[in-house]
mmCIF file of C-alpha atoms and ligand atoms in Angstrom:
data_model
loop_
_atom_site.group_PDB
_atom_site.id
_atom_site.type_symbol
_atom_site.label_atom_id
_atom_site.label_comp_id
_atom_site.label_asym_id
_atom_site.label_seq_id
_atom_site.Cartn_x
_atom_site.Cartn_y
_atom_site.Cartn_z
ATOM 1 C CA MET A 1 29.460 8.810 -77.815
ATOM 2 C CA ARG A 2 31.195 10.270 -74.940
ATOM 3 C CA LYS A 3 29.794 12.812 -72.527
ATOM 4 C CA TYR A 4 31.942 14.390 -69.929
ATOM 5 C CA VAL A 5 31.912 17.157 -67.440
ATOM 6 C CA ILE A 6 35.118 18.870 -66.561
ATOM 7 C CA MET A 7 35.655 20.621 -63.203
ATOM 8 C CA GLY A 8 38.275 22.479 -61.599
ATOM 9 C CA VAL A 9 38.967 25.931 -60.064
ATOM 10 C CA GLN A 10 40.039 28.972 -62.414
ATOM 11 C CA GLY A 11 43.747 28.544 -63.161
ATOM 12 C CA SER A 12 43.493 24.700 -63.031
ATOM 13 C CA GLY A 13 43.976 24.286 -66.801
ATOM 14 C CA LYS A 14 40.632 22.763 -67.502
ATOM 15 C CA GLY A 15 39.979 24.884 -70.617
ATOM 16 C CA THR A 16 43.260 23.483 -72.123
ATOM 17 C CA GLN A 17 42.861 19.951 -71.015
ATOM 18 C CA ALA A 18 39.130 20.010 -72.207
ATOM 19 C CA MET A 19 40.426 21.196 -75.706
ATOM 20 C CA LEU A 20 43.189 18.572 -75.896
ATOM 21 C CA LEU A 21 40.523 16.019 -75.251
ATOM 22 C CA ALA A 22 37.942 17.393 -77.547
ATOM 23 C CA ASP A 23 40.253 17.909 -80.575
ATOM 24 C CA ASP A 24 41.367 14.094 -80.443
ATOM 25 C CA LEU A 25 37.976 12.665 -79.762
ATOM 26 C CA ASP A 26 35.810 15.049 -82.112
ATOM 27 C CA LEU A 27 33.987 16.146 -78.986
ATOM 28 C CA VAL A 28 32.271 19.472 -78.944
ATOM 29 C CA HIS A 29 33.909 21.660 -76.179
ATOM 30 C CA ILE A 30 31.339 23.626 -74.485
ATOM 31 C CA SER A 31 32.823 26.316 -72.269
ATOM 32 C CA VAL A 32 30.373 28.559 -70.499
ATOM 33 C CA GLY A 33 33.010 31.068 -69.843
ATOM 34 C CA ASP A 34 33.978 31.308 -73.747
ATOM 35 C CA ILE A 35 30.286 31.766 -74.539
ATOM 36 C CA PHE A 36 29.986 34.555 -72.130
ATOM 37 C CA ARG A 37 33.222 36.223 -73.397
ATOM 38 C CA TRP A 38 32.098 36.081 -77.034
ATOM 39 C CA HIS A 39 29.023 38.069 -75.627
ATOM 40 C CA VAL A 40 31.139 40.588 -73.704
ATOM 41 C CA GLN A 41 33.348 41.117 -76.843
ATOM 42 C CA ARG A 42 30.329 41.834 -78.943
ATOM 43 C CA HIS A 43 28.654 43.970 -76.409
ATOM 44 C CA THR A 44 25.313 42.107 -76.405
ATOM 45 C CA LYS A 45 22.702 42.404 -73.851
ATOM 46 C CA LEU A 46 23.899 39.324 -72.022
ATOM 47 C CA GLY A 47 27.398 40.514 -72.388
ATOM 48 C CA ALA A 48 26.666 43.635 -70.500
ATOM 49 C CA GLN A 49 25.089 41.564 -67.685
ATOM 50 C CA VAL A 50 28.096 39.391 -67.405
ATOM 51 C CA ARG A 51 30.545 42.245 -67.332
ATOM 52 C CA ARG A 52 28.763 43.879 -64.404
ATOM 53 C CA VAL A 53 28.992 40.705 -62.455
ATOM 54 C CA MET A 54 32.592 40.013 -63.135
ATOM 55 C CA ALA A 55 33.683 43.580 -62.536
ATOM 56 C CA ALA A 56 32.280 43.146 -58.802
ATOM 57 C CA GLY A 57 34.445 39.831 -58.622
ATOM 58 C CA GLU A 58 31.280 37.653 -58.521
ATOM 59 C CA LEU A 59 30.144 34.637 -60.462
ATOM 60 C CA VAL A 60 27.446 34.873 -63.012
ATOM 61 C CA GLY A 61 24.033 33.572 -61.711
ATOM 62 C CA ASP A 62 23.083 29.934 -61.958
ATOM 63 C CA ASP A 63 19.814 30.529 -63.827
ATOM 64 C CA LEU A 64 21.725 32.459 -66.493
ATOM 65 C CA VAL A 65 24.445 29.798 -66.909
ATOM 66 C CA GLU A 66 21.618 27.114 -67.132
ATOM 67 C CA SER A 67 19.681 28.633 -69.800
ATOM 68 C CA THR A 68 22.886 29.253 -71.759
ATOM 69 C CA VAL A 69 23.989 25.795 -71.614
ATOM 70 C CA ARG A 70 20.498 24.404 -72.408
ATOM 71 C CA ASP A 71 20.378 26.543 -75.583
ATOM 72 C CA ARG A 72 23.944 25.453 -76.491
ATOM 73 C CA LEU A 73 23.240 21.667 -76.073
ATOM 74 C CA ALA A 74 19.961 22.170 -78.192
ATOM 75 C CA VAL A 75 21.916 22.798 -81.241
ATOM 76 C CA HIS A 76 22.778 19.004 -81.250
ATOM 77 C CA ASP A 77 25.955 19.365 -83.158
ATOM 78 C CA TRP A 78 27.724 16.980 -80.804
ATOM 79 C CA ASN A 79 27.717 13.648 -82.771
ATOM 80 C CA TYR A 80 30.635 12.086 -80.968
ATOM 81 C CA GLY A 81 29.730 13.703 -77.628
ATOM 82 C CA PHE A 82 30.702 16.658 -75.622
ATOM 83 C CA ILE A 83 32.896 17.982 -72.921
ATOM 84 C CA ILE A 84 31.312 20.696 -70.813
ATOM 85 C CA ASP A 85 33.181 23.224 -68.839
ATOM 86 C CA GLY A 86 31.468 25.676 -66.413
ATOM 87 C CA PHE A 87 28.317 23.656 -65.621
ATOM 88 C CA PRO A 88 26.741 22.409 -63.476
ATOM 89 C CA ARG A 89 26.894 25.141 -60.868
ATOM 90 C CA SER A 90 24.623 23.864 -58.178
ATOM 91 C CA ARG A 91 23.427 20.483 -56.827
ATOM 92 C CA ARG A 92 19.934 20.983 -58.376
ATOM 93 C CA GLN A 93 21.551 21.625 -61.852
ATOM 94 C CA ALA A 94 23.724 18.547 -61.368
ATOM 95 C CA GLU A 95 20.832 16.377 -60.689
ATOM 96 C CA PHE A 96 18.839 17.596 -63.545
ATOM 97 C CA PHE A 97 21.915 17.048 -65.799
ATOM 98 C CA LEU A 98 22.488 13.344 -64.575
ATOM 99 C CA GLU A 99 18.847 12.794 -65.425
ATOM 100 C CA SER A 100 18.699 14.520 -68.802
ATOM 101 C CA TYR A 101 22.249 13.351 -70.148
ATOM 102 C CA ASP A 102 23.890 10.118 -69.785
ATOM 103 C CA ILE A 103 27.328 11.397 -68.420
ATOM 104 C CA ASP A 104 30.298 9.032 -68.813
ATOM 105 C CA ALA A 105 32.614 10.866 -66.365
ATOM 106 C CA VAL A 106 33.211 13.814 -64.322
ATOM 107 C CA LEU A 107 36.887 15.012 -64.619
ATOM 108 C CA HIS A 108 38.122 16.829 -61.594
ATOM 109 C CA LEU A 109 41.214 18.758 -61.969
ATOM 110 C CA ASP A 110 42.581 19.172 -58.391
ATOM 111 C CA LEU A 111 44.836 22.295 -57.723
ATOM 112 C CA PRO A 112 45.366 23.600 -54.102
ATOM 113 C CA ASP A 113 44.317 27.164 -53.450
ATOM 114 C CA SER A 114 47.786 28.390 -52.838
ATOM 115 C CA GLU A 115 48.663 27.249 -56.469
ATOM 116 C CA VAL A 116 45.605 28.854 -57.892
ATOM 117 C CA ARG A 117 46.719 32.171 -56.255
ATOM 118 C CA ARG A 118 50.230 31.910 -57.713
ATOM 119 C CA ARG A 119 49.022 31.282 -61.237
ATOM 120 C CA VAL A 120 45.997 33.609 -61.273
ATOM 121 C CA LEU A 121 48.008 36.628 -59.838
ATOM 122 C CA ALA A 122 50.764 36.153 -62.598
ATOM 123 C CA ARG A 123 48.175 36.765 -65.493
ATOM 124 C CA ARG A 124 48.622 39.835 -67.478
ATOM 125 C CA ILE A 125 46.788 41.188 -70.407
ATOM 126 C CA CYS A 126 47.727 43.693 -73.072
ATOM 127 C CA SER A 127 46.091 47.017 -72.507
ATOM 128 C CA ARG A 128 46.192 47.663 -76.161
ATOM 129 C CA CYS A 129 45.222 44.503 -78.170
ATOM 130 C CA GLY A 130 44.096 42.150 -75.416
ATOM 131 C CA LEU A 131 46.480 39.360 -75.631
ATOM 132 C CA ASP A 132 46.886 37.107 -72.712
ATOM 133 C CA TYR A 133 50.295 36.747 -70.959
ATOM 134 C CA ASN A 134 51.346 34.961 -67.700
ATOM 135 C CA LEU A 135 54.436 35.841 -65.698
ATOM 136 C CA ILE A 136 54.844 31.874 -65.088
ATOM 137 C CA PHE A 137 53.747 30.368 -68.418
ATOM 138 C CA HIS A 138 53.991 32.787 -71.095
ATOM 139 C CA ARG A 139 56.186 35.722 -70.422
ATOM 140 C CA ALA A 140 56.590 38.818 -72.726
ATOM 141 C CA LYS A 141 60.014 39.124 -74.357
ATOM 142 C CA VAL A 142 60.368 42.687 -73.068
ATOM 143 C CA GLU A 143 59.140 42.942 -69.608
ATOM 144 C CA GLY A 144 55.894 44.610 -69.261
ATOM 145 C CA ARG A 145 55.419 45.030 -73.163
ATOM 146 C CA CYS A 146 53.319 43.154 -75.536
ATOM 147 C CA ASP A 147 55.135 40.946 -77.986
ATOM 148 C CA VAL A 148 52.759 41.774 -80.728
ATOM 149 C CA CYS A 149 51.919 45.441 -80.341
ATOM 150 C CA GLY A 150 54.117 46.838 -77.699
ATOM 151 C CA GLY A 151 51.177 47.842 -75.581
ATOM 152 C CA GLU A 152 51.611 47.813 -71.820
ATOM 153 C CA LEU A 153 50.905 44.685 -70.014
ATOM 154 C CA VAL A 154 48.391 45.201 -67.065
ATOM 155 C CA SER A 155 46.520 42.703 -64.572
ATOM 156 C CA ARG A 156 42.922 42.052 -65.558
ATOM 157 C CA GLU A 157 40.442 44.245 -63.408
ATOM 158 C CA ASP A 158 39.104 41.076 -61.794
ATOM 159 C CA ASP A 159 42.460 39.524 -60.827
ATOM 160 C CA THR A 160 42.979 41.267 -57.240
ATOM 161 C CA GLU A 161 43.850 39.263 -54.234
ATOM 162 C CA GLU A 162 40.507 40.280 -53.035
ATOM 163 C CA ALA A 163 38.463 39.309 -55.911
ATOM 164 C CA LEU A 164 40.259 36.138 -56.132
ATOM 165 C CA ALA A 165 39.608 35.172 -52.541
ATOM 166 C CA THR A 166 35.974 35.794 -53.314
ATOM 167 C CA ARG A 167 35.925 33.686 -56.273
ATOM 168 C CA LEU A 168 37.684 30.847 -54.485
ATOM 169 C CA ARG A 169 35.202 30.940 -51.618
ATOM 170 C CA GLU A 170 32.279 31.006 -54.107
ATOM 171 C CA TYR A 171 33.994 28.052 -56.126
ATOM 172 C CA HIS A 172 34.317 25.811 -53.184
ATOM 173 C CA THR A 173 30.854 26.663 -51.727
ATOM 174 C CA LYS A 174 29.412 25.772 -55.157
ATOM 175 C CA ALA A 175 31.681 22.960 -56.524
ATOM 176 C CA ASP A 176 32.389 20.922 -53.248
ATOM 177 C CA PRO A 177 28.643 19.785 -52.980
ATOM 178 C CA ILE A 178 28.377 19.203 -56.672
ATOM 179 C CA LEU A 179 31.479 17.035 -56.505
ATOM 180 C CA GLU A 180 30.173 15.108 -53.559
ATOM 181 C CA LEU A 181 26.872 14.198 -55.426
ATOM 182 C CA PHE A 182 28.837 13.047 -58.465
ATOM 183 C CA ARG A 183 30.958 11.069 -56.162
ATOM 184 C CA THR A 184 28.089 9.181 -54.794
ATOM 185 C CA LYS A 185 27.188 8.182 -58.350
ATOM 186 C CA GLU A 186 30.819 7.052 -58.777
ATOM 187 C CA PHE A 187 31.646 9.393 -61.716
ATOM 188 C CA VAL A 188 34.383 11.273 -60.583
ATOM 189 C CA VAL A 189 37.887 10.961 -62.124
ATOM 190 C CA THR A 190 40.345 13.228 -60.098
ATOM 191 C CA VAL A 191 43.440 14.255 -61.540
ATOM 192 C CA ASP A 192 46.339 16.119 -60.021
ATOM 193 C CA ALA A 193 46.426 19.553 -61.996
ATOM 194 C CA ARG A 194 49.937 20.672 -60.707
ATOM 195 C CA PRO A 195 52.179 18.919 -63.423
ATOM 196 C CA ASP A 196 52.518 20.236 -67.113
ATOM 197 C CA LYS A 197 49.690 20.118 -69.451
ATOM 198 C CA VAL A 198 50.727 16.865 -71.194
ATOM 199 C CA THR A 199 51.279 14.911 -68.053
ATOM 200 C CA VAL A 200 47.855 15.995 -66.879
ATOM 201 C CA GLN A 201 46.267 15.019 -70.146
ATOM 202 C CA GLN A 202 48.100 11.426 -69.916
ATOM 203 C CA ASP A 203 46.689 10.873 -66.445
ATOM 204 C CA ILE A 204 43.164 11.984 -67.584
ATOM 205 C CA ARG A 205 43.350 9.422 -70.483
ATOM 206 C CA LYS A 206 45.021 6.566 -68.476
ATOM 207 C CA GLN A 207 41.976 7.075 -65.799
ATOM 208 C CA LEU A 208 39.516 7.089 -68.646
ATOM 209 C CA GLY A 209 40.981 4.158 -70.377
ATOM 210 C CA LEU A 210 41.622 6.092 -73.410
ATOM 211 C CA PRO A 211 44.629 5.815 -75.811
ATOM 212 C CA GLU A 212 47.909 7.814 -74.946
ATOM 213 C CA TYR A 213 47.865 11.587 -75.971
ATOM 214 C CA ARG A 214 50.363 11.923 -78.872
ATOM 215 C CA VAL A 215 52.303 15.137 -78.693
HETATM 216 ZN ZN1 LIG B 301 49.252 43.850 -77.553
#
């Protein structure tokens, strides 16, 4: 059984890296962001709460994240282990997590703030069907138009310079002390998140002593 935590700022590709690892090792990928998005799309009570916070360019509160993760892990469908993304969010949660679960490693995807800005501000979404685009990684065939439905591509409402600066500040305020704590326990594997996704995945596996990723 393998139990990993993956950490990295928005735009660092941690969702992609978690998925590549999870698919191969039969790990359950627990993404707090995905769980919240599911609720937003289905207009649940939790979804409405999350939507309000995100529209203000802020992060969802620690308690809400913690209860969401607790409920998800309580399902116990992770026979081969899990990789968790978006948790812990505070030192207190990190301490609790270390005591309750025997974590094997914390994968830290390291990306400079300048590169985060470049990647995040290039994101676009189709105003009609909701498909994601990115002016760097996934361009539309016709500029400004969705490949699938022809809808207009727009920035997400929470992808403004200002909202991003707030998120970056909040990320560092929260994540840096958590990484510090994990480092003292010698759990942290730091990976340079700037290269392409396959290179990053190989680096993760090398550092974890896992077999190479086969493309
Ligand atoms: Zn579309």
